[in-house]
């Protein structure tokens, strides 16, 4: 999950200690700003906190979120999974990079279409190795045979067959063709709101139900990433300067998605009881607050756990 080496929670406790110099309320305010899509500089201004301190909190909380969810998101009952990838860049776009560490970076995501739980994700290059690692991690977290939908990225089929085999997965790809409206930016420039002109579904493995072949939910989750993480916003001067911080921001975003936010469709299905994806999957019995999440980083909680 993510691209950060994982240690046990107790091994990380010594790293998490310095953030305790700030009060819980102050840390919570910083984390809320990051979750709500503000940049590091904007959060620093809003909370009257030093920019370097905000960056340090992002690193510490991001590491915790990655580690916690790596341990918690196991033995999941999900049966319908959608996977996709979303582009961003670090330092400079691929064509303009001037030093190592800069260039395009992709976030691979795998989401349960029923519970809306983000089961796993990976930050890295768009290639066969990343697809393989994503599917290997996804297969290790699930207990039942699944129906999997992805786009037509050519690295997926081999990765799915290797990690799931024909006995654990019904797999299909879906390809959407777009016709962009006329753009004032000129030909070849990025233009929002593309129009879908056709959809092609290809059954790859097993016996997938054509009615359930879709990537709509995970694509909507990708839109939320663009809206709620400043470093993902297109056509602005916002971008990540370090790949590690990019991964930390993604981990924090999905912690909020899975545990800290009540989703409208899930709440409606629960007859108005505020419900998060983690609740649907039996990982918790209530929607967490930011303060509750941060309290789980305290050494006393880690030792007790």
PDB file of C-alpha atoms in Angstrom:
ATOM      1  CA  UNK A   1       0.000   0.000   0.000  1.00  0.00           C
ATOM      2  CA  UNK A   2       1.564   3.217  -1.165  1.00  0.00           C
ATOM      3  CA  UNK A   3       5.261   3.018  -2.038  1.00  0.00           C
ATOM      4  CA  UNK A   4       6.620   3.563   1.469  1.00  0.00           C
ATOM      5  CA  UNK A   5       8.480   0.711   3.219  1.00  0.00           C
ATOM      6  CA  UNK A   6       6.266  -0.593   5.998  1.00  0.00           C
ATOM      7  CA  UNK A   7       7.364  -1.105   9.587  1.00  0.00           C
ATOM      8  CA  UNK A   8       5.315  -2.280  12.520  1.00  0.00           C
ATOM      9  CA  UNK A   9       3.346   0.365  14.414  1.00  0.00           C
ATOM     10  CA  UNK A  10       5.567  -0.015  17.482  1.00  0.00           C
ATOM     11  CA  UNK A  11       8.700   0.463  15.369  1.00  0.00           C
ATOM     12  CA  UNK A  12       7.194   3.692  14.044  1.00  0.00           C
ATOM     13  CA  UNK A  13       6.263   5.007  17.499  1.00  0.00           C
ATOM     14  CA  UNK A  14       9.668   6.638  17.978  1.00  0.00           C
ATOM     15  CA  UNK A  15       9.222   8.514  14.695  1.00  0.00           C
ATOM     16  CA  UNK A  16       5.769   9.744  15.634  1.00  0.00           C
ATOM     17  CA  UNK A  17       6.781  11.234  18.976  1.00  0.00           C
ATOM     18  CA  UNK A  18       8.060  14.674  17.845  1.00  0.00           C
ATOM     19  CA  UNK A  19       4.656  15.749  16.529  1.00  0.00           C
ATOM     20  CA  UNK A  20       3.351  15.657  20.109  1.00  0.00           C
ATOM     21  CA  UNK A  21       5.017  19.028  20.750  1.00  0.00           C
ATOM     22  CA  UNK A  22       1.881  20.612  19.268  1.00  0.00           C
ATOM     23  CA  UNK A  23      -1.466  20.315  21.006  1.00  0.00           C
ATOM     24  CA  UNK A  24      -3.997  17.802  19.694  1.00  0.00           C
ATOM     25  CA  UNK A  25      -6.328  20.648  18.668  1.00  0.00           C
ATOM     26  CA  UNK A  26      -3.571  22.372  16.675  1.00  0.00           C
ATOM     27  CA  UNK A  27      -2.535  19.168  14.940  1.00  0.00           C
ATOM     28  CA  UNK A  28      -6.162  18.375  14.151  1.00  0.00           C
ATOM     29  CA  UNK A  29      -6.618  21.802  12.565  1.00  0.00           C
ATOM     30  CA  UNK A  30      -3.574  21.235  10.365  1.00  0.00           C
ATOM     31  CA  UNK A  31      -4.728  17.776   9.312  1.00  0.00           C
ATOM     32  CA  UNK A  32      -8.243  19.026   8.530  1.00  0.00           C
ATOM     33  CA  UNK A  33      -6.775  21.663   6.254  1.00  0.00           C
ATOM     34  CA  UNK A  34      -4.704  19.044   4.422  1.00  0.00           C
ATOM     35  CA  UNK A  35      -7.687  16.701   4.105  1.00  0.00           C
ATOM     36  CA  UNK A  36      -9.892  19.495   2.760  1.00  0.00           C
ATOM     37  CA  UNK A  37      -7.530  20.172  -0.114  1.00  0.00           C
ATOM     38  CA  UNK A  38      -5.533  23.205   0.999  1.00  0.00           C
ATOM     39  CA  UNK A  39      -1.869  23.508   0.080  1.00  0.00           C
ATOM     40  CA  UNK A  40       0.840  23.309   2.724  1.00  0.00           C
ATOM     41  CA  UNK A  41       1.370  27.080   2.566  1.00  0.00           C
ATOM     42  CA  UNK A  42      -2.382  27.736   2.856  1.00  0.00           C
ATOM     43  CA  UNK A  43      -2.678  25.423   5.870  1.00  0.00           C
ATOM     44  CA  UNK A  44       0.284  27.175   7.467  1.00  0.00           C
ATOM     45  CA  UNK A  45      -1.461  30.537   7.053  1.00  0.00           C
ATOM     46  CA  UNK A  46      -4.877  29.310   8.223  1.00  0.00           C
ATOM     47  CA  UNK A  47      -3.565  27.603  11.357  1.00  0.00           C
ATOM     48  CA  UNK A  48      -0.733  30.054  12.136  1.00  0.00           C
ATOM     49  CA  UNK A  49       1.717  27.160  11.954  1.00  0.00           C
ATOM     50  CA  UNK A  50       5.190  27.136  10.462  1.00  0.00           C
ATOM     51  CA  UNK A  51       5.298  25.703   6.933  1.00  0.00           C
ATOM     52  CA  UNK A  52       7.994  23.189   7.845  1.00  0.00           C
ATOM     53  CA  UNK A  53       5.890  22.005  10.777  1.00  0.00           C
ATOM     54  CA  UNK A  54       2.910  21.443   8.461  1.00  0.00           C
ATOM     55  CA  UNK A  55       5.168  19.431   6.143  1.00  0.00           C
ATOM     56  CA  UNK A  56       6.426  17.368   9.080  1.00  0.00           C
ATOM     57  CA  UNK A  57       2.876  16.661  10.219  1.00  0.00           C
ATOM     58  CA  UNK A  58       1.984  15.521   6.698  1.00  0.00           C
ATOM     59  CA  UNK A  59       4.925  13.098   6.701  1.00  0.00           C
ATOM     60  CA  UNK A  60       4.191  11.698  10.162  1.00  0.00           C
ATOM     61  CA  UNK A  61       0.434  11.374   9.680  1.00  0.00           C
ATOM     62  CA  UNK A  62       0.864  10.034   6.151  1.00  0.00           C
ATOM     63  CA  UNK A  63       3.230   7.324   7.380  1.00  0.00           C
ATOM     64  CA  UNK A  64       0.813   6.407  10.154  1.00  0.00           C
ATOM     65  CA  UNK A  65      -2.144   6.224   7.755  1.00  0.00           C
ATOM     66  CA  UNK A  66      -0.201   3.947   5.408  1.00  0.00           C
ATOM     67  CA  UNK A  67       0.901   1.641   8.219  1.00  0.00           C
ATOM     68  CA  UNK A  68      -2.460   1.538   9.976  1.00  0.00           C
ATOM     69  CA  UNK A  69      -4.418   0.716   6.846  1.00  0.00           C
ATOM     70  CA  UNK A  70      -1.851  -1.846   5.718  1.00  0.00           C
ATOM     71  CA  UNK A  71      -2.586  -3.724   8.944  1.00  0.00           C
ATOM     72  CA  UNK A  72      -6.335  -3.051   9.113  1.00  0.00           C
ATOM     73  CA  UNK A  73      -7.447  -3.640   5.522  1.00  0.00           C
ATOM     74  CA  UNK A  74      -7.127  -7.406   5.615  1.00  0.00           C
ATOM     75  CA  UNK A  75      -9.543 -10.349   5.188  1.00  0.00           C
ATOM     76  CA  UNK A  76     -12.022  -8.089   3.430  1.00  0.00           C
ATOM     77  CA  UNK A  77     -15.372  -9.476   2.183  1.00  0.00           C
ATOM     78  CA  UNK A  78     -15.404  -7.395  -1.024  1.00  0.00           C
ATOM     79  CA  UNK A  79     -16.643  -9.148  -4.184  1.00  0.00           C
ATOM     80  CA  UNK A  80     -16.747  -6.339  -6.789  1.00  0.00           C
ATOM     81  CA  UNK A  81     -13.533  -4.378  -7.367  1.00  0.00           C
ATOM     82  CA  UNK A  82     -12.746  -1.512  -9.721  1.00  0.00           C
ATOM     83  CA  UNK A  83      -9.137  -0.501 -10.417  1.00  0.00           C
ATOM     84  CA  UNK A  84      -7.742   2.542 -12.168  1.00  0.00           C
ATOM     85  CA  UNK A  85      -4.749   4.889 -12.213  1.00  0.00           C
ATOM     86  CA  UNK A  86      -4.475   8.670 -12.038  1.00  0.00           C
ATOM     87  CA  UNK A  87      -1.644  10.871 -13.303  1.00  0.00           C
ATOM     88  CA  UNK A  88       0.271  13.628 -11.568  1.00  0.00           C
ATOM     89  CA  UNK A  89       3.882  14.781 -11.501  1.00  0.00           C
ATOM     90  CA  UNK A  90       6.698  15.550  -9.085  1.00  0.00           C
ATOM     91  CA  UNK A  91       8.885  18.612  -9.545  1.00  0.00           C
ATOM     92  CA  UNK A  92       8.209  18.928 -13.270  1.00  0.00           C
ATOM     93  CA  UNK A  93       6.315  17.128 -15.987  1.00  0.00           C
ATOM     94  CA  UNK A  94       8.136  14.323 -17.767  1.00  0.00           C
ATOM     95  CA  UNK A  95       9.045  16.452 -20.789  1.00  0.00           C
ATOM     96  CA  UNK A  96      10.436  19.266 -18.627  1.00  0.00           C
ATOM     97  CA  UNK A  97      12.308  17.401 -15.891  1.00  0.00           C
ATOM     98  CA  UNK A  98      15.857  18.516 -15.234  1.00  0.00           C
ATOM     99  CA  UNK A  99      17.063  16.202 -12.457  1.00  0.00           C
ATOM    100  CA  UNK A 100      16.465  12.716 -11.028  1.00  0.00           C
ATOM    101  CA  UNK A 101      13.268  12.339  -9.005  1.00  0.00           C
ATOM    102  CA  UNK A 102      11.246  14.645 -11.221  1.00  0.00           C
ATOM    103  CA  UNK A 103       8.651  13.618 -13.784  1.00  0.00           C
ATOM    104  CA  UNK A 104       5.332  11.843 -14.095  1.00  0.00           C
ATOM    105  CA  UNK A 105       3.992   9.818 -11.190  1.00  0.00           C
ATOM    106  CA  UNK A 106       0.872   7.664 -11.062  1.00  0.00           C
ATOM    107  CA  UNK A 107      -1.455   6.604  -8.258  1.00  0.00           C
ATOM    108  CA  UNK A 108      -2.929   3.147  -8.845  1.00  0.00           C
ATOM    109  CA  UNK A 109      -6.143   2.525  -6.904  1.00  0.00           C
ATOM    110  CA  UNK A 110      -8.418  -0.467  -6.267  1.00  0.00           C
ATOM    111  CA  UNK A 111     -11.870   0.210  -4.822  1.00  0.00           C
ATOM    112  CA  UNK A 112     -14.744  -1.949  -3.583  1.00  0.00           C
ATOM    113  CA  UNK A 113     -17.748  -0.888  -5.684  1.00  0.00           C
ATOM    114  CA  UNK A 114     -20.273  -1.947  -3.024  1.00  0.00           C
ATOM    115  CA  UNK A 115     -18.781  -0.505   0.172  1.00  0.00           C
ATOM    116  CA  UNK A 116     -16.769   2.281  -1.559  1.00  0.00           C
ATOM    117  CA  UNK A 117     -13.747   1.178   0.509  1.00  0.00           C
ATOM    118  CA  UNK A 118     -10.407   2.022  -1.080  1.00  0.00           C
ATOM    119  CA  UNK A 119      -8.877  -1.413  -0.597  1.00  0.00           C
ATOM    120  CA  UNK A 120      -5.344  -0.626  -1.712  1.00  0.00           C
ATOM    121  CA  UNK A 121      -3.292   1.848  -3.713  1.00  0.00           C
ATOM    122  CA  UNK A 122       0.223   2.315  -4.991  1.00  0.00           C
ATOM    123  CA  UNK A 123       2.225   5.389  -5.984  1.00  0.00           C
ATOM    124  CA  UNK A 124       4.812   4.879  -8.697  1.00  0.00           C
ATOM    125  CA  UNK A 125       5.492   4.794 -12.448  1.00  0.00           C
ATOM    126  CA  UNK A 126       2.852   3.589 -14.907  1.00  0.00           C
ATOM    127  CA  UNK A 127       4.305   0.235 -15.866  1.00  0.00           C
ATOM    128  CA  UNK A 128       4.008  -3.513 -15.525  1.00  0.00           C
ATOM    129  CA  UNK A 129       5.796  -3.646 -12.177  1.00  0.00           C
ATOM    130  CA  UNK A 130       3.344  -1.213 -10.588  1.00  0.00           C
ATOM    131  CA  UNK A 131       0.349  -3.145 -11.951  1.00  0.00           C
ATOM    132  CA  UNK A 132       1.857  -6.390 -10.647  1.00  0.00           C
ATOM    133  CA  UNK A 133       2.436  -4.974  -7.173  1.00  0.00           C
ATOM    134  CA  UNK A 134      -1.063  -3.522  -7.014  1.00  0.00           C
ATOM    135  CA  UNK A 135      -2.729  -6.815  -7.938  1.00  0.00           C
ATOM    136  CA  UNK A 136      -0.500  -8.813  -5.594  1.00  0.00           C
ATOM    137  CA  UNK A 137      -1.439  -6.564  -2.681  1.00  0.00           C
ATOM    138  CA  UNK A 138      -5.117  -6.583  -3.669  1.00  0.00           C
ATOM    139  CA  UNK A 139      -5.243 -10.389  -3.841  1.00  0.00           C
ATOM    140  CA  UNK A 140      -3.663 -10.674  -0.380  1.00  0.00           C
ATOM    141  CA  UNK A 141      -6.417  -8.543   1.203  1.00  0.00           C
ATOM    142  CA  UNK A 142      -9.507 -10.341  -0.115  1.00  0.00           C
ATOM    143  CA  UNK A 143     -11.177 -13.560   1.013  1.00  0.00           C
ATOM    144  CA  UNK A 144     -13.745 -14.232  -1.741  1.00  0.00           C
ATOM    145  CA  UNK A 145     -13.870 -14.649  -5.492  1.00  0.00           C
ATOM    146  CA  UNK A 146     -14.231 -11.210  -7.044  1.00  0.00           C
ATOM    147  CA  UNK A 147     -15.407  -9.538 -10.213  1.00  0.00           C
ATOM    148  CA  UNK A 148     -12.705  -7.096 -11.294  1.00  0.00           C
ATOM    149  CA  UNK A 149     -13.029  -4.218 -13.759  1.00  0.00           C
ATOM    150  CA  UNK A 150     -10.132  -2.125 -15.062  1.00  0.00           C
ATOM    151  CA  UNK A 151      -9.393   0.081 -18.043  1.00  0.00           C
ATOM    152  CA  UNK A 152      -7.479  -1.302 -21.012  1.00  0.00           C
ATOM    153  CA  UNK A 153      -3.980  -0.644 -19.630  1.00  0.00           C
ATOM    154  CA  UNK A 154      -2.054  -3.528 -21.198  1.00  0.00           C
ATOM    155  CA  UNK A 155      -0.168  -4.487 -18.019  1.00  0.00           C
ATOM    156  CA  UNK A 156      -3.302  -5.447 -16.083  1.00  0.00           C
ATOM    157  CA  UNK A 157      -4.329  -8.808 -17.666  1.00  0.00           C
ATOM    158  CA  UNK A 158      -1.015 -10.582 -17.019  1.00  0.00           C
ATOM    159  CA  UNK A 159      -0.858  -9.169 -13.490  1.00  0.00           C
ATOM    160  CA  UNK A 160      -4.434 -10.260 -12.714  1.00  0.00           C
ATOM    161  CA  UNK A 161      -3.913 -13.772 -14.057  1.00  0.00           C
ATOM    162  CA  UNK A 162      -0.656 -14.199 -12.135  1.00  0.00           C
ATOM    163  CA  UNK A 163      -1.982 -12.980  -8.770  1.00  0.00           C
ATOM    164  CA  UNK A 164      -5.584 -14.236  -8.837  1.00  0.00           C
ATOM    165  CA  UNK A 165      -5.632 -17.147 -11.261  1.00  0.00           C
ATOM    166  CA  UNK A 166      -8.769 -18.322 -13.019  1.00  0.00           C
ATOM    167  CA  UNK A 167     -10.312 -19.669  -9.812  1.00  0.00           C
ATOM    168  CA  UNK A 168     -10.432 -16.391  -7.862  1.00  0.00           C
ATOM    169  CA  UNK A 169     -11.428 -13.713 -10.350  1.00  0.00           C
ATOM    170  CA  UNK A 170     -13.925 -12.844 -13.082  1.00  0.00           C
ATOM    171  CA  UNK A 171     -12.188 -10.087 -14.989  1.00  0.00           C
ATOM    172  CA  UNK A 172     -13.182  -7.669 -17.740  1.00  0.00           C
ATOM    173  CA  UNK A 173     -11.802  -4.440 -19.141  1.00  0.00           C
ATOM    174  CA  UNK A 174     -13.806  -1.398 -20.137  1.00  0.00           C
ATOM    175  CA  UNK A 175     -12.606   1.196 -22.634  1.00  0.00           C
ATOM    176  CA  UNK A 176     -14.283   4.572 -23.016  1.00  0.00           C
ATOM    177  CA  UNK A 177     -13.708   6.693 -26.082  1.00  0.00           C
ATOM    178  CA  UNK A 178     -14.006  10.437 -25.713  1.00  0.00           C
ATOM    179  CA  UNK A 179     -14.695  13.338 -28.003  1.00  0.00           C
ATOM    180  CA  UNK A 180     -13.647  16.569 -26.377  1.00  0.00           C
ATOM    181  CA  UNK A 181     -15.686  19.691 -27.026  1.00  0.00           C
ATOM    182  CA  UNK A 182     -14.047  22.597 -28.906  1.00  0.00           C
ATOM    183  CA  UNK A 183     -11.405  24.174 -26.680  1.00  0.00           C
ATOM    184  CA  UNK A 184     -10.297  27.787 -26.524  1.00  0.00           C
ATOM    185  CA  UNK A 185      -6.884  26.447 -25.542  1.00  0.00           C
ATOM    186  CA  UNK A 186      -6.314  25.163 -29.053  1.00  0.00           C
ATOM    187  CA  UNK A 187      -5.827  21.641 -30.457  1.00  0.00           C
ATOM    188  CA  UNK A 188      -3.860  19.196 -28.363  1.00  0.00           C
ATOM    189  CA  UNK A 189      -4.311  21.129 -25.128  1.00  0.00           C
ATOM    190  CA  UNK A 190      -5.989  19.744 -22.024  1.00  0.00           C
ATOM    191  CA  UNK A 191      -9.725  20.443 -22.000  1.00  0.00           C
ATOM    192  CA  UNK A 192     -12.095  19.405 -19.203  1.00  0.00           C
ATOM    193  CA  UNK A 193     -15.495  17.682 -19.475  1.00  0.00           C
ATOM    194  CA  UNK A 194     -14.818  15.212 -22.312  1.00  0.00           C
ATOM    195  CA  UNK A 195     -17.844  13.580 -23.954  1.00  0.00           C
ATOM    196  CA  UNK A 196     -18.070   9.753 -23.978  1.00  0.00           C
ATOM    197  CA  UNK A 197     -18.872   8.565 -27.497  1.00  0.00           C
ATOM    198  CA  UNK A 198     -18.573   4.783 -27.030  1.00  0.00           C
ATOM    199  CA  UNK A 199     -17.891   2.107 -24.425  1.00  0.00           C
ATOM    200  CA  UNK A 200     -16.201  -1.228 -25.201  1.00  0.00           C
ATOM    201  CA  UNK A 201     -16.294  -4.117 -22.725  1.00  0.00           C
ATOM    202  CA  UNK A 202     -13.950  -7.107 -23.188  1.00  0.00           C
ATOM    203  CA  UNK A 203     -14.232 -10.251 -21.055  1.00  0.00           C
ATOM    204  CA  UNK A 204     -10.698 -11.327 -20.184  1.00  0.00           C
ATOM    205  CA  UNK A 205     -10.948 -14.071 -17.577  1.00  0.00           C
ATOM    206  CA  UNK A 206     -13.659 -16.141 -15.934  1.00  0.00           C
ATOM    207  CA  UNK A 207     -17.321 -15.241 -16.395  1.00  0.00           C
ATOM    208  CA  UNK A 208     -17.800 -11.572 -15.466  1.00  0.00           C
ATOM    209  CA  UNK A 209     -21.349 -10.218 -15.309  1.00  0.00           C
ATOM    210  CA  UNK A 210     -21.549  -7.618 -18.112  1.00  0.00           C
ATOM    211  CA  UNK A 211     -24.011  -5.545 -16.075  1.00  0.00           C
ATOM    212  CA  UNK A 212     -21.397  -5.078 -13.358  1.00  0.00           C
ATOM    213  CA  UNK A 213     -18.404  -4.244 -15.547  1.00  0.00           C
ATOM    214  CA  UNK A 214     -17.678  -0.630 -14.673  1.00  0.00           C
ATOM    215  CA  UNK A 215     -14.966   1.735 -13.485  1.00  0.00           C
ATOM    216  CA  UNK A 216     -17.359   4.594 -12.679  1.00  0.00           C
ATOM    217  CA  UNK A 217     -16.936   4.459  -8.898  1.00  0.00           C
ATOM    218  CA  UNK A 218     -13.152   4.379  -8.925  1.00  0.00           C
ATOM    219  CA  UNK A 219     -13.067   7.147 -11.548  1.00  0.00           C
ATOM    220  CA  UNK A 220     -15.295   9.235  -9.276  1.00  0.00           C
ATOM    221  CA  UNK A 221     -12.865   8.530  -6.445  1.00  0.00           C
ATOM    222  CA  UNK A 222     -10.057   9.762  -8.700  1.00  0.00           C
ATOM    223  CA  UNK A 223     -12.004  12.966  -9.248  1.00  0.00           C
ATOM    224  CA  UNK A 224     -12.187  13.387  -5.473  1.00  0.00           C
ATOM    225  CA  UNK A 225      -8.399  13.059  -5.366  1.00  0.00           C
ATOM    226  CA  UNK A 226      -8.077  15.904  -7.862  1.00  0.00           C
ATOM    227  CA  UNK A 227     -10.539  18.029  -5.896  1.00  0.00           C
ATOM    228  CA  UNK A 228      -9.303  17.276  -2.364  1.00  0.00           C
ATOM    229  CA  UNK A 229      -5.521  17.230  -2.826  1.00  0.00           C
ATOM    230  CA  UNK A 230      -4.031  20.488  -4.012  1.00  0.00           C
ATOM    231  CA  UNK A 231      -1.007  18.744  -5.509  1.00  0.00           C
ATOM    232  CA  UNK A 232      -3.284  16.864  -7.945  1.00  0.00           C
ATOM    233  CA  UNK A 233      -5.066  19.953  -9.316  1.00  0.00           C
ATOM    234  CA  UNK A 234      -4.584  20.431 -13.063  1.00  0.00           C
ATOM    235  CA  UNK A 235      -3.700  23.695 -14.822  1.00  0.00           C
ATOM    236  CA  UNK A 236      -2.324  25.360 -11.694  1.00  0.00           C
ATOM    237  CA  UNK A 237       1.113  25.895 -10.165  1.00  0.00           C
ATOM    238  CA  UNK A 238       0.377  23.294  -7.441  1.00  0.00           C
ATOM    239  CA  UNK A 239       2.511  20.147  -7.542  1.00  0.00           C
ATOM    240  CA  UNK A 240       4.501  17.810  -5.313  1.00  0.00           C
ATOM    241  CA  UNK A 241       8.186  18.518  -4.865  1.00  0.00           C
ATOM    242  CA  UNK A 242       8.971  15.097  -3.350  1.00  0.00           C
ATOM    243  CA  UNK A 243       7.606  11.700  -4.331  1.00  0.00           C
ATOM    244  CA  UNK A 244       7.535  10.623  -0.675  1.00  0.00           C
ATOM    245  CA  UNK A 245       5.344  13.560   0.334  1.00  0.00           C
ATOM    246  CA  UNK A 246       3.093  12.793  -2.628  1.00  0.00           C
ATOM    247  CA  UNK A 247       2.629   9.259  -1.271  1.00  0.00           C
ATOM    248  CA  UNK A 248       1.979  10.582   2.256  1.00  0.00           C
ATOM    249  CA  UNK A 249      -0.760  12.886   0.944  1.00  0.00           C
ATOM    250  CA  UNK A 250      -2.404   9.967  -0.871  1.00  0.00           C
ATOM    251  CA  UNK A 251      -2.351   7.816   2.278  1.00  0.00           C
ATOM    252  CA  UNK A 252      -3.910  10.601   4.352  1.00  0.00           C
ATOM    253  CA  UNK A 253      -6.579  11.172   1.699  1.00  0.00           C
ATOM    254  CA  UNK A 254      -7.612   7.524   1.707  1.00  0.00           C
ATOM    255  CA  UNK A 255      -7.626   7.366   5.498  1.00  0.00           C
ATOM    256  CA  UNK A 256     -10.147  10.200   5.413  1.00  0.00           C
ATOM    257  CA  UNK A 257     -12.072   8.473   2.621  1.00  0.00           C
ATOM    258  CA  UNK A 258     -12.257   5.121   4.418  1.00  0.00           C
ATOM    259  CA  UNK A 259     -12.661   6.147   8.055  1.00  0.00           C
ATOM    260  CA  UNK A 260     -13.324   9.870   8.525  1.00  0.00           C
ATOM    261  CA  UNK A 261     -16.083  10.626   6.019  1.00  0.00           C
ATOM    262  CA  UNK A 262     -19.692   9.474   5.956  1.00  0.00           C
ATOM    263  CA  UNK A 263     -20.627   8.718   2.346  1.00  0.00           C
ATOM    264  CA  UNK A 264     -24.015   9.834   1.101  1.00  0.00           C
ATOM    265  CA  UNK A 265     -25.064   6.598  -0.619  1.00  0.00           C
ATOM    266  CA  UNK A 266     -23.925   4.466   2.330  1.00  0.00           C
ATOM    267  CA  UNK A 267     -25.709   6.732   4.809  1.00  0.00           C
ATOM    268  CA  UNK A 268     -28.893   6.563   2.744  1.00  0.00           C
ATOM    269  CA  UNK A 269     -28.704   2.758   2.640  1.00  0.00           C
ATOM    270  CA  UNK A 270     -28.290   2.787   6.446  1.00  0.00           C
ATOM    271  CA  UNK A 271     -31.528   4.839   6.738  1.00  0.00           C
ATOM    272  CA  UNK A 272     -29.774   8.057   7.684  1.00  0.00           C
ATOM    273  CA  UNK A 273     -27.156   6.633  10.075  1.00  0.00           C
ATOM    274  CA  UNK A 274     -23.852   8.232   9.072  1.00  0.00           C
ATOM    275  CA  UNK A 275     -21.793   5.455   7.552  1.00  0.00           C
ATOM    276  CA  UNK A 276     -18.225   5.242   6.244  1.00  0.00           C
ATOM    277  CA  UNK A 277     -16.759   2.560   3.958  1.00  0.00           C
ATOM    278  CA  UNK A 278     -14.798   1.120   6.882  1.00  0.00           C
ATOM    279  CA  UNK A 279     -18.069   0.631   8.787  1.00  0.00           C
ATOM    280  CA  UNK A 280     -19.647  -1.293   5.897  1.00  0.00           C
ATOM    281  CA  UNK A 281     -16.663  -3.672   5.872  1.00  0.00           C
ATOM    282  CA  UNK A 282     -16.777  -4.188   9.652  1.00  0.00           C
ATOM    283  CA  UNK A 283     -13.511  -2.379  10.374  1.00  0.00           C
ATOM    284  CA  UNK A 284     -15.091   0.093  12.818  1.00  0.00           C
ATOM    285  CA  UNK A 285     -18.537   0.896  14.219  1.00  0.00           C
ATOM    286  CA  UNK A 286     -18.563   4.689  13.795  1.00  0.00           C
ATOM    287  CA  UNK A 287     -17.215   7.551  11.693  1.00  0.00           C
ATOM    288  CA  UNK A 288     -13.896   8.710  13.118  1.00  0.00           C
ATOM    289  CA  UNK A 289     -13.000  12.274  13.935  1.00  0.00           C
ATOM    290  CA  UNK A 290      -9.579  13.688  13.088  1.00  0.00           C
ATOM    291  CA  UNK A 291      -8.810  13.831  16.811  1.00  0.00           C
ATOM    292  CA  UNK A 292      -9.596  10.128  17.197  1.00  0.00           C
ATOM    293  CA  UNK A 293      -7.297   9.262  14.316  1.00  0.00           C
ATOM    294  CA  UNK A 294      -4.473  11.333  15.795  1.00  0.00           C
ATOM    295  CA  UNK A 295      -4.970   9.781  19.235  1.00  0.00           C
ATOM    296  CA  UNK A 296      -4.126   6.389  17.720  1.00  0.00           C
ATOM    297  CA  UNK A 297      -0.655   7.743  16.983  1.00  0.00           C
ATOM    298  CA  UNK A 298       0.084   8.319  20.665  1.00  0.00           C
ATOM    299  CA  UNK A 299       2.699   5.947  22.153  1.00  0.00           C
ATOM    300  CA  UNK A 300       0.279   4.883  24.898  1.00  0.00           C
ATOM    301  CA  UNK A 301      -2.219   3.669  22.272  1.00  0.00           C
ATOM    302  CA  UNK A 302       0.462   1.895  20.218  1.00  0.00           C
ATOM    303  CA  UNK A 303       1.819   0.037  23.242  1.00  0.00           C
ATOM    304  CA  UNK A 304      -1.664  -0.964  24.398  1.00  0.00           C
ATOM    305  CA  UNK A 305      -2.526  -2.201  20.911  1.00  0.00           C
TER     306      UNK A 305
END
